[in-house]
């Protein structure tokens, strides 16, 4: 187990997300307008929030068991659906629901497999 949180991973993941988001935004059909100071401040705060979020996620997986952390991580799909409904008044389409099911299913599989592994280790320890 590492002795510290890999800050480089947090920084690189945050930079990658910012580059991808900027590239996706540049594909829009609207005319580009230079951001104001207020917009740049919002972008800076958003970047800090993303960086701290990534750091928190790495810290959670570093300190906790996967079977404990995974359910909290995978609940983002629920918050995404709720946010989409409240903010934009939209429900997810079939493709989004399929993605949510795949992500949630993989989370459940991780928890189940981890619990099986722990039970097997306990049974082996008890047998000795």
PDB file of N, CA and C in Angstrom, residues 24-76:
ATOM      1  N   UNK A  24     -14.541  19.363 -26.165  1.00  0.00           N
ATOM      2  CA  UNK A  24     -15.952  19.116 -26.448  1.00  0.00           C
ATOM      3  C   UNK A  24     -16.713  20.429 -26.600  1.00  0.00           C
ATOM      4  N   UNK A  25     -16.375  21.405 -25.783  1.00  0.00           N
ATOM      5  CA  UNK A  25     -17.060  22.695 -25.875  1.00  0.00           C
ATOM      6  C   UNK A  25     -16.715  23.420 -27.169  1.00  0.00           C
ATOM      7  N   UNK A  26     -15.502  23.212 -27.676  1.00  0.00           N
ATOM      8  CA  UNK A  26     -15.107  23.909 -28.904  1.00  0.00           C
ATOM      9  C   UNK A  26     -15.807  23.357 -30.133  1.00  0.00           C
ATOM     10  N   UNK A  27     -16.432  22.194 -30.007  1.00  0.00           N
ATOM     11  CA  UNK A  27     -17.141  21.607 -31.140  1.00  0.00           C
ATOM     12  C   UNK A  27     -18.532  22.210 -31.323  1.00  0.00           C
ATOM     13  N   UNK A  28     -18.940  23.064 -30.414  1.00  0.00           N
ATOM     14  CA  UNK A  28     -20.263  23.679 -30.486  1.00  0.00           C
ATOM     15  C   UNK A  28     -20.435  24.535 -31.730  1.00  0.00           C
ATOM     16  N   UNK A  29     -21.664  24.831 -32.021  1.00  0.00           N
ATOM     17  CA  UNK A  29     -21.983  25.595 -33.218  1.00  0.00           C
ATOM     18  C   UNK A  29     -22.033  27.095 -32.974  1.00  0.00           C
ATOM     19  N   UNK A  30     -21.876  27.495 -31.751  1.00  0.00           N
ATOM     20  CA  UNK A  30     -21.979  28.913 -31.442  1.00  0.00           C
ATOM     21  C   UNK A  30     -20.638  29.616 -31.620  1.00  0.00           C
ATOM     22  N   UNK A  31     -20.695  30.910 -31.746  1.00  0.00           N
ATOM     23  CA  UNK A  31     -19.490  31.716 -31.902  1.00  0.00           C
ATOM     24  C   UNK A  31     -18.756  31.802 -30.570  1.00  0.00           C
ATOM     25  N   UNK A  32     -17.429  31.679 -30.638  1.00  0.00           N
ATOM     26  CA  UNK A  32     -16.640  31.731 -29.424  1.00  0.00           C
ATOM     27  C   UNK A  32     -16.565  33.162 -28.918  1.00  0.00           C
ATOM     28  N   UNK A  33     -16.732  33.318 -27.614  1.00  0.00           N
ATOM     29  CA  UNK A  33     -16.640  34.618 -26.958  1.00  0.00           C
ATOM     30  C   UNK A  33     -15.592  34.489 -25.854  1.00  0.00           C
ATOM     31  N   UNK A  34     -14.727  35.470 -25.755  1.00  0.00           N
ATOM     32  CA  UNK A  34     -13.696  35.440 -24.714  1.00  0.00           C
ATOM     33  C   UNK A  34     -14.350  35.448 -23.335  1.00  0.00           C
ATOM     34  N   UNK A  35     -13.880  34.589 -22.426  1.00  0.00           N
ATOM     35  CA  UNK A  35     -14.483  34.547 -21.096  1.00  0.00           C
ATOM     36  C   UNK A  35     -14.166  35.810 -20.298  1.00  0.00           C
ATOM     37  N   UNK A  36     -15.135  36.209 -19.511  1.00  0.00           N
ATOM     38  CA  UNK A  36     -14.944  37.360 -18.633  1.00  0.00           C
ATOM     39  C   UNK A  36     -14.206  36.907 -17.375  1.00  0.00           C
ATOM     40  N   UNK A  37     -13.857  37.844 -16.540  1.00  0.00           N
ATOM     41  CA  UNK A  37     -13.211  37.509 -15.278  1.00  0.00           C
ATOM     42  C   UNK A  37     -14.084  36.620 -14.411  1.00  0.00           C
ATOM     43  N   UNK A  38     -15.375  36.874 -14.426  1.00  0.00           N
ATOM     44  CA  UNK A  38     -16.315  36.060 -13.646  1.00  0.00           C
ATOM     45  C   UNK A  38     -16.321  34.622 -14.153  1.00  0.00           C
ATOM     46  N   UNK A  39     -16.334  34.462 -15.485  1.00  0.00           N
ATOM     47  CA  UNK A  39     -16.314  33.119 -16.063  1.00  0.00           C
ATOM     48  C   UNK A  39     -15.028  32.385 -15.694  1.00  0.00           C
ATOM     49  N   UNK A  40     -13.901  33.096 -15.758  1.00  0.00           N
ATOM     50  CA  UNK A  40     -12.626  32.479 -15.402  1.00  0.00           C
ATOM     51  C   UNK A  40     -12.601  32.079 -13.928  1.00  0.00           C
ATOM     52  N   UNK A  41     -13.226  32.890 -13.085  1.00  0.00           N
ATOM     53  CA  UNK A  41     -13.312  32.543 -11.664  1.00  0.00           C
ATOM     54  C   UNK A  41     -14.137  31.273 -11.477  1.00  0.00           C
ATOM     55  N   UNK A  42     -15.271  31.177 -12.187  1.00  0.00           N
ATOM     56  CA  UNK A  42     -16.093  29.961 -12.118  1.00  0.00           C
ATOM     57  C   UNK A  42     -15.305  28.744 -12.594  1.00  0.00           C
ATOM     58  N   UNK A  43     -14.547  28.902 -13.685  1.00  0.00           N
ATOM     59  CA  UNK A  43     -13.735  27.799 -14.194  1.00  0.00           C
ATOM     60  C   UNK A  43     -12.667  27.389 -13.182  1.00  0.00           C
ATOM     61  N   UNK A  44     -12.060  28.363 -12.535  1.00  0.00           N
ATOM     62  CA  UNK A  44     -11.058  28.056 -11.521  1.00  0.00           C
ATOM     63  C   UNK A  44     -11.644  27.297 -10.344  1.00  0.00           C
ATOM     64  N   UNK A  45     -12.801  27.750  -9.870  1.00  0.00           N
ATOM     65  CA  UNK A  45     -13.469  27.065  -8.756  1.00  0.00           C
ATOM     66  C   UNK A  45     -13.884  25.659  -9.178  1.00  0.00           C
ATOM     67  N   UNK A  46     -14.405  25.521 -10.403  1.00  0.00           N
ATOM     68  CA  UNK A  46     -14.789  24.199 -10.898  1.00  0.00           C
ATOM     69  C   UNK A  46     -13.575  23.278 -10.971  1.00  0.00           C
ATOM     70  N   UNK A  47     -12.448  23.802 -11.429  1.00  0.00           N
ATOM     71  CA  UNK A  47     -11.225  23.007 -11.490  1.00  0.00           C
ATOM     72  C   UNK A  47     -10.772  22.548 -10.117  1.00  0.00           C
ATOM     73  N   UNK A  48     -10.852  23.442  -9.136  1.00  0.00           N
ATOM     74  CA  UNK A  48     -10.488  23.063  -7.771  1.00  0.00           C
ATOM     75  C   UNK A  48     -11.433  21.997  -7.221  1.00  0.00           C
ATOM     76  N   UNK A  49     -12.727  22.151  -7.495  1.00  0.00           N
ATOM     77  CA  UNK A  49     -13.696  21.151  -7.032  1.00  0.00           C
ATOM     78  C   UNK A  49     -13.412  19.785  -7.648  1.00  0.00           C
ATOM     79  N   UNK A  50     -13.101  19.761  -8.941  1.00  0.00           N
ATOM     80  CA  UNK A  50     -12.780  18.498  -9.608  1.00  0.00           C
ATOM     81  C   UNK A  50     -11.506  17.896  -9.014  1.00  0.00           C
ATOM     82  N   UNK A  51     -10.501  18.715  -8.786  1.00  0.00           N
ATOM     83  CA  UNK A  51      -9.242  18.215  -8.220  1.00  0.00           C
ATOM     84  C   UNK A  51      -9.464  17.633  -6.828  1.00  0.00           C
ATOM     85  N   UNK A  52     -10.198  18.348  -5.977  1.00  0.00           N
ATOM     86  CA  UNK A  52     -10.478  17.831  -4.641  1.00  0.00           C
ATOM     87  C   UNK A  52     -11.358  16.587  -4.700  1.00  0.00           C
ATOM     88  N   UNK A  53     -12.277  16.536  -5.661  1.00  0.00           N
ATOM     89  CA  UNK A  53     -13.101  15.340  -5.832  1.00  0.00           C
ATOM     90  C   UNK A  53     -12.267  14.125  -6.192  1.00  0.00           C
ATOM     91  N   UNK A  54     -11.345  14.293  -7.135  1.00  0.00           N
ATOM     92  CA  UNK A  54     -10.454  13.188  -7.506  1.00  0.00           C
ATOM     93  C   UNK A  54      -9.575  12.779  -6.324  1.00  0.00           C
ATOM     94  N   UNK A  55      -9.069  13.753  -5.617  1.00  0.00           N
ATOM     95  CA  UNK A  55      -8.238  13.469  -4.449  1.00  0.00           C
ATOM     96  C   UNK A  55      -9.039  12.691  -3.404  1.00  0.00           C
ATOM     97  N   UNK A  56     -10.278  13.127  -3.154  1.00  0.00           N
ATOM     98  CA  UNK A  56     -11.133  12.437  -2.192  1.00  0.00           C
ATOM     99  C   UNK A  56     -11.446  11.009  -2.614  1.00  0.00           C
ATOM    100  N   UNK A  57     -11.675  10.816  -3.901  1.00  0.00           N
ATOM    101  CA  UNK A  57     -11.952   9.476  -4.410  1.00  0.00           C
ATOM    102  C   UNK A  57     -10.742   8.559  -4.225  1.00  0.00           C
ATOM    103  N   UNK A  58      -9.564   9.053  -4.578  1.00  0.00           N
ATOM    104  CA  UNK A  58      -8.350   8.257  -4.372  1.00  0.00           C
ATOM    105  C   UNK A  58      -8.128   7.959  -2.892  1.00  0.00           C
ATOM    106  N   UNK A  59      -8.362   8.949  -2.050  1.00  0.00           N
ATOM    107  CA  UNK A  59      -8.188   8.760  -0.612  1.00  0.00           C
ATOM    108  C   UNK A  59      -9.169   7.720  -0.074  1.00  0.00           C
ATOM    109  N   UNK A  60     -10.417   7.762  -0.545  1.00  0.00           N
ATOM    110  CA  UNK A  60     -11.423   6.801  -0.089  1.00  0.00           C
ATOM    111  C   UNK A  60     -11.025   5.375  -0.459  1.00  0.00           C
ATOM    112  N   UNK A  61     -10.583   5.180  -1.696  1.00  0.00           N
ATOM    113  CA  UNK A  61     -10.172   3.838  -2.104  1.00  0.00           C
ATOM    114  C   UNK A  61      -8.868   3.409  -1.426  1.00  0.00           C
ATOM    115  N   UNK A  62      -8.038   4.358  -1.070  1.00  0.00           N
ATOM    116  CA  UNK A  62      -6.789   4.028  -0.400  1.00  0.00           C
ATOM    117  C   UNK A  62      -7.042   3.608   1.048  1.00  0.00           C
ATOM    118  N   UNK A  63      -7.946   4.313   1.730  1.00  0.00           N
ATOM    119  CA  UNK A  63      -8.194   4.050   3.143  1.00  0.00           C
ATOM    120  C   UNK A  63      -9.256   2.985   3.391  1.00  0.00           C
ATOM    121  N   UNK A  64     -10.230   2.875   2.489  1.00  0.00           N
ATOM    122  CA  UNK A  64     -11.346   1.969   2.720  1.00  0.00           C
ATOM    123  C   UNK A  64     -11.305   0.749   1.827  1.00  0.00           C
ATOM    124  N   UNK A  65     -12.149  -0.195   2.152  1.00  0.00           N
ATOM    125  CA  UNK A  65     -12.287  -1.388   1.317  1.00  0.00           C
ATOM    126  C   UNK A  65     -13.146  -1.045   0.105  1.00  0.00           C
ATOM    127  N   UNK A  66     -12.872  -1.701  -0.990  1.00  0.00           N
ATOM    128  CA  UNK A  66     -13.616  -1.458  -2.221  1.00  0.00           C
ATOM    129  C   UNK A  66     -15.099  -1.715  -2.017  1.00  0.00           C
ATOM    130  N   UNK A  67     -15.434  -2.772  -1.294  1.00  0.00           N
ATOM    131  CA  UNK A  67     -16.844  -3.104  -1.088  1.00  0.00           C
ATOM    132  C   UNK A  67     -17.563  -2.055  -0.251  1.00  0.00           C
ATOM    133  N   UNK A  68     -16.830  -1.280   0.519  1.00  0.00           N
ATOM    134  CA  UNK A  68     -17.436  -0.205   1.303  1.00  0.00           C
ATOM    135  C   UNK A  68     -17.556   1.078   0.495  1.00  0.00           C
ATOM    136  N   UNK A  69     -16.533   1.390  -0.291  1.00  0.00           N
ATOM    137  CA  UNK A  69     -16.489   2.651  -1.034  1.00  0.00           C
ATOM    138  C   UNK A  69     -17.339   2.605  -2.303  1.00  0.00           C
ATOM    139  N   UNK A  70     -17.361   1.464  -2.992  1.00  0.00           N
ATOM    140  CA  UNK A  70     -18.012   1.358  -4.302  1.00  0.00           C
ATOM    141  C   UNK A  70     -19.473   1.810  -4.312  1.00  0.00           C
ATOM    142  N   UNK A  71     -20.300   1.411  -3.338  1.00  0.00           N
ATOM    143  CA  UNK A  71     -21.697   1.873  -3.396  1.00  0.00           C
ATOM    144  C   UNK A  71     -21.842   3.394  -3.372  1.00  0.00           C
ATOM    145  N   UNK A  72     -20.970   4.073  -2.653  1.00  0.00           N
ATOM    146  CA  UNK A  72     -21.031   5.536  -2.630  1.00  0.00           C
ATOM    147  C   UNK A  72     -20.592   6.122  -3.966  1.00  0.00           C
ATOM    148  N   UNK A  73     -19.582   5.517  -4.564  1.00  0.00           N
ATOM    149  CA  UNK A  73     -19.082   6.003  -5.852  1.00  0.00           C
ATOM    150  C   UNK A  73     -20.123   5.807  -6.948  1.00  0.00           C
ATOM    151  N   UNK A  74     -20.788   4.665  -6.946  1.00  0.00           N
ATOM    152  CA  UNK A  74     -21.727   4.369  -8.019  1.00  0.00           C
ATOM    153  C   UNK A  74     -23.070   5.071  -7.861  1.00  0.00           C
ATOM    154  N   UNK A  75     -23.316   5.737  -6.755  1.00  0.00           N
ATOM    155  CA  UNK A  75     -24.572   6.469  -6.602  1.00  0.00           C
ATOM    156  C   UNK A  75     -24.576   7.757  -7.422  1.00  0.00           C
ATOM    157  N   UNK A  76     -23.434   8.074  -8.093  1.00  0.00           N
ATOM    158  CA  UNK A  76     -23.407   9.270  -8.944  1.00  0.00           C
ATOM    159  C   UNK A  76     -24.451   9.177 -10.050  1.00  0.00           C
TER     160      UNK A  76
END
